[in-house]
XYZ file of C-alpha atoms in Angstrom:
512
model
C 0.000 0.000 0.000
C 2.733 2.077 0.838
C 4.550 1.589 -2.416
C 1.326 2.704 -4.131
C 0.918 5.770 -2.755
C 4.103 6.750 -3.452
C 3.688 5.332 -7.281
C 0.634 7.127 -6.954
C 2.172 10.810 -5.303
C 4.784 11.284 -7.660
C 2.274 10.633 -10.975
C 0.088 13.242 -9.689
C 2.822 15.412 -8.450
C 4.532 15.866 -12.169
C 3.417 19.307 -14.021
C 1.303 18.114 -16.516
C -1.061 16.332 -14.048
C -1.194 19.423 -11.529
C -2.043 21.174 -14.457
C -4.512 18.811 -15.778
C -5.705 19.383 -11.842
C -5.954 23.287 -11.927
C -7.954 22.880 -15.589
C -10.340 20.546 -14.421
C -11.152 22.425 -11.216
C -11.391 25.718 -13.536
C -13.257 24.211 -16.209
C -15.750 22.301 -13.702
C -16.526 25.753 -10.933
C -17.712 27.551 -14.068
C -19.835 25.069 -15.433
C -21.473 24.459 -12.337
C -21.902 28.086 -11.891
C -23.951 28.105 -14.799
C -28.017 26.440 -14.198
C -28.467 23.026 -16.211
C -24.463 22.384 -16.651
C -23.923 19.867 -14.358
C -20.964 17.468 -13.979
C -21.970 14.811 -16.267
C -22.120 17.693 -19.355
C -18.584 18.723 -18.649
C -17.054 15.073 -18.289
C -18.677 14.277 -21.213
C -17.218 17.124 -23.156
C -13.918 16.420 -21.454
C -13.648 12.530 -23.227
C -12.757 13.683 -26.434
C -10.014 15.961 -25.311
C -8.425 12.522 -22.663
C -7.812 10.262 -25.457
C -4.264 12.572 -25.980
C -3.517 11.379 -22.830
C -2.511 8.514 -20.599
C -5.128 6.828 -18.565
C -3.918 8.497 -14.827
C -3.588 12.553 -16.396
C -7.256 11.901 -17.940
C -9.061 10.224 -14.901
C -7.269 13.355 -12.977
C -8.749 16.018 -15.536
C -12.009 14.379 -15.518
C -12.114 13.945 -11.310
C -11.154 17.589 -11.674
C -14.357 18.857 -13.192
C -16.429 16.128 -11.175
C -15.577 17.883 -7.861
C -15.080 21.442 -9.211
C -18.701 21.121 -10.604
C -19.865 20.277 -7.324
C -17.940 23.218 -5.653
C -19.190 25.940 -8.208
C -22.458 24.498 -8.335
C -23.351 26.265 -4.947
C -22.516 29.715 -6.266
C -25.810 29.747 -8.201
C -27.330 27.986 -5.272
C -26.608 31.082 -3.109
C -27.531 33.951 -5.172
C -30.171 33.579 -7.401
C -31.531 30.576 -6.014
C -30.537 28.351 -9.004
C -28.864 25.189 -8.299
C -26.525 24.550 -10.983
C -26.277 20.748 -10.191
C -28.383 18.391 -7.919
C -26.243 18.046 -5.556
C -26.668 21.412 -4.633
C -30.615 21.868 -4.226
C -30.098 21.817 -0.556
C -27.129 24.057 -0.541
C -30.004 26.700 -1.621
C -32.496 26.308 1.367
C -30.410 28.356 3.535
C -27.562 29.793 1.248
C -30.138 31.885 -0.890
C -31.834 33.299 2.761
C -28.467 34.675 4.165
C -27.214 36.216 0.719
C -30.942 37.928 0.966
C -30.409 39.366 4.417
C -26.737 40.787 3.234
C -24.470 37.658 4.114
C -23.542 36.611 0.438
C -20.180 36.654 0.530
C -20.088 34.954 4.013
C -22.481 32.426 2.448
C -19.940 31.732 -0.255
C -16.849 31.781 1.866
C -18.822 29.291 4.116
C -19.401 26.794 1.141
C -15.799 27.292 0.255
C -14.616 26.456 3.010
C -16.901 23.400 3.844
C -16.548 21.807 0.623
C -12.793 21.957 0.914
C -13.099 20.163 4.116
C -15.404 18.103 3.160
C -13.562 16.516 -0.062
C -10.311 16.937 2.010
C -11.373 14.502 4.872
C -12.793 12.348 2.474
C -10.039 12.169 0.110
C -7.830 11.047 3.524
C -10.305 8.383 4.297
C -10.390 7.405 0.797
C -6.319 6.904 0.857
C -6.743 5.202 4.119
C -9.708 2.991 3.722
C -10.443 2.254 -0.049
C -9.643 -1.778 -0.486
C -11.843 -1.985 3.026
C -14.537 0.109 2.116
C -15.316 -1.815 -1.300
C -16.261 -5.052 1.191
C -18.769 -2.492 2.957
C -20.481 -1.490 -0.687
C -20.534 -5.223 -1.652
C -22.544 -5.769 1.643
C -25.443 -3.760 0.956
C -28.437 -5.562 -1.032
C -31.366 -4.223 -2.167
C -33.518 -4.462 0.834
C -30.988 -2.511 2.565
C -30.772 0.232 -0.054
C -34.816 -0.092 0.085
C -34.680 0.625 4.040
C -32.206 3.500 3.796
C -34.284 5.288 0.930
C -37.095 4.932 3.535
C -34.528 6.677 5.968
C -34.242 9.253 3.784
C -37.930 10.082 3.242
C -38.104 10.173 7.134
C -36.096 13.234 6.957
C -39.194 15.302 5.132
C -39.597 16.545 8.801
C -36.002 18.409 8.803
C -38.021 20.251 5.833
C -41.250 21.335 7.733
C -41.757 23.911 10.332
C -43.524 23.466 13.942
C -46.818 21.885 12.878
C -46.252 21.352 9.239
C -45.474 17.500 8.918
C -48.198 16.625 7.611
C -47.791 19.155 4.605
C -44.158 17.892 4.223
C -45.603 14.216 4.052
C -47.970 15.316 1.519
C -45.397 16.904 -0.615
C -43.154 14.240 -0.288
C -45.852 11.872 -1.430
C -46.523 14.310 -4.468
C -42.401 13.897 -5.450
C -43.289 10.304 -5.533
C -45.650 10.521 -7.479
C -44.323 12.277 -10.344
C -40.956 9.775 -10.167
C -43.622 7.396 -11.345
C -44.333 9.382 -15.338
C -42.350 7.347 -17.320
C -41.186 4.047 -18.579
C -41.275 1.512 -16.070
C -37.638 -0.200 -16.091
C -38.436 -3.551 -15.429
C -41.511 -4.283 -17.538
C -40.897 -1.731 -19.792
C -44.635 -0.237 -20.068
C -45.575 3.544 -20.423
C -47.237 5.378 -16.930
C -48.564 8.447 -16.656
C -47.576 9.862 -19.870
C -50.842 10.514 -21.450
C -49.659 9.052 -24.866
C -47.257 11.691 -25.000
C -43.924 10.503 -26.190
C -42.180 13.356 -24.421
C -42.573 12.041 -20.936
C -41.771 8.368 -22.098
C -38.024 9.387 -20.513
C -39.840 10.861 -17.218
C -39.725 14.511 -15.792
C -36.176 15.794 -15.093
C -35.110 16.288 -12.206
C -32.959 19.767 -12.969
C -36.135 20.891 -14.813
C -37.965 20.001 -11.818
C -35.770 21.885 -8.924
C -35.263 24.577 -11.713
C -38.940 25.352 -11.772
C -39.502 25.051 -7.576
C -36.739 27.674 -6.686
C -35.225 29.509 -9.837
C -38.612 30.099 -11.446
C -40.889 30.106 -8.997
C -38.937 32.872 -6.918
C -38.480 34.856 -10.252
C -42.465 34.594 -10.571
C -42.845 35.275 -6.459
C -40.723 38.162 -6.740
C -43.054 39.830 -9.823
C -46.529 39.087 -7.584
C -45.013 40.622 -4.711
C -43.585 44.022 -5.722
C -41.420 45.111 -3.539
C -41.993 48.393 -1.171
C -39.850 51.495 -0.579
C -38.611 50.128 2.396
C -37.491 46.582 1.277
C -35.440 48.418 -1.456
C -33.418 50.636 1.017
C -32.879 47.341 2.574
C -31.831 45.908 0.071
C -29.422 48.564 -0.754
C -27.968 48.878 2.744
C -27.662 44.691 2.628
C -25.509 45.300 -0.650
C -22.765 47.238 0.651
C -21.420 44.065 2.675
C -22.082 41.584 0.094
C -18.337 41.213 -0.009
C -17.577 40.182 3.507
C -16.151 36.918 4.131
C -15.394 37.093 7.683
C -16.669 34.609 10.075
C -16.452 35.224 13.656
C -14.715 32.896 16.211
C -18.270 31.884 17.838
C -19.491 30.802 13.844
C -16.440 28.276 13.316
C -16.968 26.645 16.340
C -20.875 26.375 15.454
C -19.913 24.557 12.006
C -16.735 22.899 13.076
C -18.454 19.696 14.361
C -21.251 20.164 11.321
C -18.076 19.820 8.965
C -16.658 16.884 10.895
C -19.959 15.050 10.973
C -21.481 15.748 7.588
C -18.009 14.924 5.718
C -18.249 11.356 7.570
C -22.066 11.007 7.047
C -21.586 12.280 2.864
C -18.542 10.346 2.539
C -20.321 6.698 3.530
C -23.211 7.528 1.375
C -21.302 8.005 -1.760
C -19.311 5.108 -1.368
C -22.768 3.301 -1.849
C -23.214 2.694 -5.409
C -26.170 4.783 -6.608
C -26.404 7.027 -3.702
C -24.375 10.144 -5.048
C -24.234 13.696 -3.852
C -27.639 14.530 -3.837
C -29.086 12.103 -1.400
C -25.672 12.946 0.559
C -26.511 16.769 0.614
C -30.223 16.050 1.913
C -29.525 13.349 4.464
C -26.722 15.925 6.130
C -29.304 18.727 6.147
C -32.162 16.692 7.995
C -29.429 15.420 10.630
C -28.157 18.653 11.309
C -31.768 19.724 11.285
C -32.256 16.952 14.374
C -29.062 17.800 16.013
C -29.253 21.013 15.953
C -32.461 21.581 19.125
C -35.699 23.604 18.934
C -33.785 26.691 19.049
C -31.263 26.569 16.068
C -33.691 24.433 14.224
C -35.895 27.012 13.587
C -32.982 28.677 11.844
C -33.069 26.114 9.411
C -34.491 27.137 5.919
C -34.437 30.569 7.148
C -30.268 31.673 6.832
C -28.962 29.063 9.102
C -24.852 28.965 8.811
C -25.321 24.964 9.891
C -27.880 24.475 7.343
C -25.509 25.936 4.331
C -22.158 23.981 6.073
C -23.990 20.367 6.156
C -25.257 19.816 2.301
C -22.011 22.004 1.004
C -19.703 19.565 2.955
C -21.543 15.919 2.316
C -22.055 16.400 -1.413
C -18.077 17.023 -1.486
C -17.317 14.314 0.551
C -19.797 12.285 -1.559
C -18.299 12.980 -4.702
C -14.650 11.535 -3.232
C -16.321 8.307 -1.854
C -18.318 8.049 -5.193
C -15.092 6.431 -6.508
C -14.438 3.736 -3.812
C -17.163 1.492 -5.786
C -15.436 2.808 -9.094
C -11.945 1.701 -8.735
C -12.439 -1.103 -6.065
C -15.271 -2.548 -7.943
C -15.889 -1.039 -11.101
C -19.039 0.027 -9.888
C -20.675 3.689 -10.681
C -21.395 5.371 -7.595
C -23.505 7.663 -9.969
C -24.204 9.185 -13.238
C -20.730 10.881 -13.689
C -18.699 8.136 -12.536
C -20.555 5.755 -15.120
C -18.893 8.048 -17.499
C -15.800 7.935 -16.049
C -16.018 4.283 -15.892
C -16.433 3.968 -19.496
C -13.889 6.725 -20.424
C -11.765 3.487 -18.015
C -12.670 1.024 -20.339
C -11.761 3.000 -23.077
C -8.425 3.549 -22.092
C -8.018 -0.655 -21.873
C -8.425 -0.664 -18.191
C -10.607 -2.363 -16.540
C -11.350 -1.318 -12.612
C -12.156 -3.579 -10.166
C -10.689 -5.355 -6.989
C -7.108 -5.541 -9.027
C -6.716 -2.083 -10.108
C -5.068 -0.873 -7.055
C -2.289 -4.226 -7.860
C -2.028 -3.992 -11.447
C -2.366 -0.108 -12.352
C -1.298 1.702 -8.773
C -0.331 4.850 -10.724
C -3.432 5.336 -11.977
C -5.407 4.237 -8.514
C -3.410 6.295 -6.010
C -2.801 9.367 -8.525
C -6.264 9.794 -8.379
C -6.588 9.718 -4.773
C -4.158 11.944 -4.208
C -4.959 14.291 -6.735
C -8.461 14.931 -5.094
C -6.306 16.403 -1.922
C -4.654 18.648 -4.389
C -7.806 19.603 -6.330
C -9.325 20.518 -3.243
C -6.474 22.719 -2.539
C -6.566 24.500 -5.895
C -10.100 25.234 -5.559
C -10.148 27.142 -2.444
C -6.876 28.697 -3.858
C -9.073 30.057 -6.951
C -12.405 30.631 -5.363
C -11.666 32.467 -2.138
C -10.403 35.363 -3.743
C -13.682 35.504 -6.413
C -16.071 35.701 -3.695
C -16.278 39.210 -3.219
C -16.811 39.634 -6.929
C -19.055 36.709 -7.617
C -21.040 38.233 -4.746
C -21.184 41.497 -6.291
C -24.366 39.679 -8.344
C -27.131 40.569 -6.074
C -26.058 44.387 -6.083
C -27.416 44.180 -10.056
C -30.900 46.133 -10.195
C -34.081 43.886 -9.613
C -35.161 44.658 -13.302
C -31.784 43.226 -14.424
C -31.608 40.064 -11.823
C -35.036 38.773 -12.541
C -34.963 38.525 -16.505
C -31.626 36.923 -16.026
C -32.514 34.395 -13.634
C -35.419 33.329 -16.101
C -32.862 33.530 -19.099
C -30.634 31.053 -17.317
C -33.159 28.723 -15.481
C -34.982 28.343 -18.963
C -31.642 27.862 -21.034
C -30.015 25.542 -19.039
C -33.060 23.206 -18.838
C -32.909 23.743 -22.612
C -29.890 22.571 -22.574
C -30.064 19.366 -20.930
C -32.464 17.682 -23.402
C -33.044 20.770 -26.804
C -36.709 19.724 -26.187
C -38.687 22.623 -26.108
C -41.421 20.367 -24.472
C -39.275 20.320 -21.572
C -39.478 24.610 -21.515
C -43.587 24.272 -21.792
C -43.578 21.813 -18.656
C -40.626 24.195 -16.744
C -43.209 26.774 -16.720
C -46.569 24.376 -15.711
C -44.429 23.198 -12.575
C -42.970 27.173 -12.023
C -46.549 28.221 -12.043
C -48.008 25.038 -9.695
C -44.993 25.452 -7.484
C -45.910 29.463 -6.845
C -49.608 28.343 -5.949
C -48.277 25.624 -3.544
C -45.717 28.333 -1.998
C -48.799 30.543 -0.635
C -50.552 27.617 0.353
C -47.309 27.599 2.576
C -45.781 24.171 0.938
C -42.372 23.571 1.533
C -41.022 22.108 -1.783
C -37.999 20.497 -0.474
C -40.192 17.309 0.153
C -41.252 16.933 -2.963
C -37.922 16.807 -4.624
C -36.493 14.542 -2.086
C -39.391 12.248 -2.795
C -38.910 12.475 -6.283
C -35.135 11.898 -6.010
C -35.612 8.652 -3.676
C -38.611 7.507 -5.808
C -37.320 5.876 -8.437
C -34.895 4.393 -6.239
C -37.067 3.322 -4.039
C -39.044 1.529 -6.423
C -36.364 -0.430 -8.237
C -35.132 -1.822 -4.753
C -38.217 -2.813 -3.091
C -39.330 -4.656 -6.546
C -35.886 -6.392 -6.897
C -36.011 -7.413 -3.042
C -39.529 -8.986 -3.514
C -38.381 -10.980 -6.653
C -35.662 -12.239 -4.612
C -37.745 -12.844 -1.551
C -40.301 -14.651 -3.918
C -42.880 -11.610 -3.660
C -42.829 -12.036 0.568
C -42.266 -8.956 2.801
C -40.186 -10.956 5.178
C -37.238 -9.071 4.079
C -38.182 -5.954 6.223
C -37.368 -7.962 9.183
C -34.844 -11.203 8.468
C -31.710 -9.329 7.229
C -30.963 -7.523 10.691
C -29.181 -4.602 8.794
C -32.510 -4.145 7.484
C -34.126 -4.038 9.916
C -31.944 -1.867 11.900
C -31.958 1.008 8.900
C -36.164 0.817 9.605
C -35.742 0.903 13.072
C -33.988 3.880 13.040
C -36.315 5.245 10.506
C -39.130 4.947 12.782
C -37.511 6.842 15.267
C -36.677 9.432 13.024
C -40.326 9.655 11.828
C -41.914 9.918 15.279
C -39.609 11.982 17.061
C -41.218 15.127 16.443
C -44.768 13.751 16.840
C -43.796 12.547 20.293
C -41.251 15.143 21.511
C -44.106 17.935 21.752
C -46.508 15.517 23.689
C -42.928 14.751 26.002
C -41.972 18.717 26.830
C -45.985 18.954 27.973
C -45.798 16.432 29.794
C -42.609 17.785 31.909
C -43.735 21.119 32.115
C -47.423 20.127 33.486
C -44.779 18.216 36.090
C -42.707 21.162 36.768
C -45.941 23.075 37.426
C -48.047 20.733 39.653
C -44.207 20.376 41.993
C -44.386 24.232 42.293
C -48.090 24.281 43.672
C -47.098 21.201 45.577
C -44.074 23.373 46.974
């Protein structure tokens, strides 16, 4: 192991692959800046340009733009409410609040700076751990991944204010729902697409978060004018859009967020099919639960611990994503299938040997995440003041460009101008659900775990011979829907439980 990494340290410690490094972290932040973009587009693009290459400087380009798409992703996030990639939808529940109270630039910094921990103590655990790990992914089956999807739906309640679970479960059953339009995978029939052969592929998911937050708050923003007041707000919040400093008392708050959220995001992405996304929304509701009644009802509204969790697990993700690539040959996710082919192509075949027969190209990889990592806080943290700069532009300027963008980059993704006509249908729903007081976040983590969900539970009942015995004979199982449980009646039961002690409290005062 120890030769390996030092095979592995001085291939990606030559010029040409710290350059290839500093490219692909370039290349990838300003895609992901830019709505509809996302990592698999850029890697994708990036093949062509590899094949000049030998297999270790091309997987380092392309691992490059996988994490610096991640990173940049969150800029759009935080100031116009765009995500540019999936993985950060959640980045922009309480990234997009503190850039509107003033804070952008110490919502930026504060992404910067978790997602360079978060890929950093990843990419150690990843050096340390890979070979082991693999074991770990090969352990999960598909009731497991069933039960921890379940997990994941339990955390709608992170989502929903005092008293609003039930709306959260109902939007969360509506994300479902629309997972569903499409082609079934296993039998291969149309649902839900009304004969139109548009929606044979199913709704996408950008389009989807596109139209909850970019469109919907471009559209909120036009039925609510805004007063005299809330623009001399506004205009006193701009001058310190540029501040990065965080005070002594706000590192300690995130410090153990970081620590806890890299761990959490890094064992999720080393699950293959998990990815980023799920990583980013499983950190939020945690934090959400850890966090008490008091800072919890920060969340969602500008909470420094809501921004730090998702920003530091999707990073963390995206380094753990390749434990199943290179140990097993197994995607973690979309843009690691493409790496994996872009593997194949080069003659190399990943799997439990790579690390024996090709150590440069396993360990440079490794390694170069460290240094990527490095190189992106080195080119972002001076930006920020800049990139913040954004929100100063006038209202009649920032709206028309958030549509431009939003409508573009779903565009795009599939040059379907279908996919435009249903942007807006969803933009308009989701602005009727938002004064109905809806949170949306539900819905799109039911729609992400949906079709997920699905494949799992249909693949553990074919093994199980169509019996639900499988909820309860694997004990890993049954552990995951244990803790599930817990999760889901914890805030049922906790008001019901601080009643309880405070009729106590009272009745040994009179008793006094």
């Amino acid at each position: 192991m120890l030769d390996g990494i030092l095979v592995g340290l001085s291939t990606a410690a030559s010029p040409l692959n710290i350059l290839m490094v500093a490219v692909g972290c370039f290349a990838g932040t300003f895609i992901g800046m830019l709505p509809g973009l996302g990592p698999i587009s850029a890697i994708a693009l990036m093949i062509p340009i590899t094949y000049g290459f030998d297999p270790a400087t091309g997987l380092i380009l392309m691992a490059g733009v996988y994490y610096g798409a991640i990173f940049g992703g969150s800029t759009s996030s935080i100031l116009i409410n765009a995500p540019g990639v999936a993985g950060t939808v959640a980045t922009a529940f309480d990234g997009y609040p503190l850039a509107k109270q003033g804070h952008a630039g110490k919502a930026l910094a504060i992404a910067a700076y978790s997602s360079f921990s978060g890929g950093t103590i990843a990419a150690i655990f990843l050096l340390i751990a890979a070979p082991s790990l693999a074991v770990v992914s090969l352990a999960f089956q598909s009731t497991d991944y069933f039960a921890l999807m379940v997990l994941g739906l339990t955390a709608v309640a992170a989502f929903a204010g005092r008293g609003k679970v039930l709306k959260a479960l109902l939007m969360t059953v509506l994300g479902l729902m629309l997972s569903t339009v499409g082609t079934d995978q296993t039998l291969g029939m149309q649902r839900f697409t009304f004969g139109m052969l548009d929606l044979i592929d199913g709704i996408s998911f950008l389009l989807l978060a596109m139209a909850t937050f970019a469109l919907s708050e471009a559209l909120m923003s036009v039925l609510k004018p805004k007063t005299a007041a809330d623009i001399q707000r506004e205009k006193e919040a701009n001058a310190n859009l540029g501040s990065m400093k965080l005070s002594s008392a706000e590192v300690k708050d995130i410090a153990p967020v970081v620590g806890r959220s890299s761990i959490l995001g890094f064992l999720v992405g080393v699950l293959p099919g998990a990815g980023a996304t799920i990583a980013s929304f499983l950190a939020y509701g945690m934090e959400q639960r850890l966090a008490g009644p008091d800072k919890g009802k920060e969340f969602g509204k500008g909470s420094i611990r809501g921004l730090a969790a998702p920003e530091t697990a999707n990073n963390a993700a995206c380094s753990g994503s390749f434990v199943p690539l290179l140990t097993l040959g197994i995607p973690g996710s979309g843009t690691t299938a493409i790496m994996l082919g872009a593997l194949i192509s080069y003659g190399i075949q990943p799997g439990p040997r790579l690390f024996v027969e090709n150590p440069e190209v396993f360990w440079s990889v490794i390694i170069s995440m460290y240094l990527g990592n490095v190189i992106l806080l080195v080119l972002n943290l001076p930006l920020i003041p800049y990139i913040a700069r954004v929100l100063a532009l006038p209202h009649t300027v920032l709206v028309p460009l958030i549509l431009f963008f939003s409508l573009i980059g779903v565009y795009f993704v599939s040059f379907n101008t279908f996919d435009i006509q249903l942007m807006v249908i969803f933009a308009i729903a989701a602005v009727v659900l938002r004064l109905l007081d809806m949170p949306m976040a539900p819905m799109l983590l039911g729609f992400i775990l949906g079709g997920m969900m699905e494949e799992n539970l249909r693949r553990a009942l074919i093994i199980n011979n169509d019996s639900w015995s499988f909820l309860w004979e694997r004990p890993l199982t049954l552990s995951i829907l244990v803790i599930a449980a817990l999760v889901l009646v914890a805030p049922m039961i906790s008001p019901l439980i601080g009643r309880s002690l405070a009729g106590r409290r009272e009745d040994a005062g009179e008793g006094g």
